[in-house]
């Protein structure tokens, strides 16, 4: 028996891991380039007392309101599934 805790998983997904998984799953270079442009190379700011801060780069995680995030989470989860199945066969 095994339990996996996915709490705050969107906050902690590594972008390099996602890119590696996309390559392993056979995603084309152009698709990965699009993902880099949309997700990995983005910046954001937060509101403090109603005013936005200076933009900053984010190094990991997925935006919770982004329509691509569930899809990218499934790619990350596929890697976990493969690891679990590999060890389950041992």
Coordinates of C-alpha atoms in Angstrom, one line a residue:
X1 CA 0.0 0.0 0.0
X2 CA 1.2 3.5 -0.8
X3 CA -0.1 7.0 -0.2
X4 CA 0.8 10.0 -2.3
X5 CA 0.1 13.5 -1.0
X6 CA -0.5 16.0 -3.8
X7 CA -1.1 18.9 -1.5
X8 CA 0.4 22.1 -3.0
X9 CA 1.7 20.1 -5.9
X10 CA 1.1 22.9 -8.4
X11 CA 3.5 25.1 -6.3
X12 CA 6.4 22.6 -6.3
X13 CA 6.5 21.1 -9.8
X14 CA 10.0 21.5 -11.2
X15 CA 10.1 23.0 -14.7
X16 CA 13.2 21.1 -15.6
X17 CA 11.5 17.9 -14.6
X18 CA 8.5 18.8 -16.8
X19 CA 10.7 19.5 -19.7
X20 CA 12.5 16.2 -19.2
X21 CA 9.2 14.3 -19.0
X22 CA 7.9 16.0 -22.2
X23 CA 11.1 14.9 -24.0
X24 CA 10.8 11.3 -22.7
X25 CA 7.2 11.2 -23.8
X26 CA 8.1 12.2 -27.3
X27 CA 6.9 15.8 -27.4
X28 CA 8.3 17.7 -30.3
X29 CA 10.9 20.4 -29.9
X30 CA 8.5 23.1 -31.1
X31 CA 5.9 22.0 -28.5
X32 CA 8.5 22.3 -25.7
X33 CA 9.5 25.7 -27.1
X34 CA 5.9 26.8 -26.8
X35 CA 5.7 25.6 -23.3
X36 CA 8.9 27.4 -22.4
X37 CA 7.4 30.6 -23.9
X38 CA 4.1 30.3 -22.1
X39 CA 5.1 28.9 -18.8
X40 CA 8.8 28.7 -18.1
X41 CA 9.8 32.1 -19.4
X42 CA 7.0 34.1 -17.8
X43 CA 7.1 36.6 -15.0
X44 CA 4.5 37.8 -12.6
X45 CA 3.8 40.3 -9.9
X46 CA 1.6 40.3 -6.8
X47 CA -0.7 42.9 -5.4
X48 CA 0.4 44.5 -2.1
X49 CA -2.3 46.9 -0.6
X50 CA -3.9 47.0 -4.1
X51 CA -0.8 47.9 -6.0
X52 CA 1.3 45.5 -8.1
X53 CA 4.9 44.8 -7.3
X54 CA 7.7 44.9 -9.7
X55 CA 7.6 41.8 -12.1
X56 CA 9.8 38.9 -11.0
X57 CA 10.7 35.5 -12.5
X58 CA 9.4 32.3 -11.1
X59 CA 11.5 29.2 -11.1
X60 CA 9.1 26.4 -10.5
X61 CA 5.4 25.6 -10.0
X62 CA 2.3 26.0 -12.1
X63 CA -0.3 28.8 -12.0
X64 CA -3.5 27.6 -10.5
X65 CA -5.7 29.6 -12.9
X66 CA -3.8 28.6 -16.1
X67 CA -5.6 26.3 -18.4
X68 CA -2.4 24.5 -19.3
X69 CA -1.7 23.6 -15.6
X70 CA -3.9 20.5 -15.3
X71 CA -2.4 19.1 -18.6
X72 CA 1.2 19.8 -17.3
X73 CA 0.3 18.2 -14.0
X74 CA -0.7 15.1 -15.8
X75 CA 2.7 15.0 -17.5
X76 CA 4.4 15.3 -14.2
X77 CA 2.1 12.6 -12.7
X78 CA 3.0 10.3 -15.6
X79 CA 6.6 10.3 -14.5
X80 CA 5.6 9.4 -10.9
X81 CA 3.4 6.6 -12.2
X82 CA 6.3 5.2 -14.3
X83 CA 8.6 5.3 -11.2
X84 CA 6.0 3.6 -9.0
X85 CA 5.4 0.8 -11.6
X86 CA 9.1 0.3 -12.0
X87 CA 9.6 -0.3 -8.3
X88 CA 6.4 -2.3 -8.0
X89 CA 7.8 -4.8 -10.5
X90 CA 11.0 -5.3 -8.4

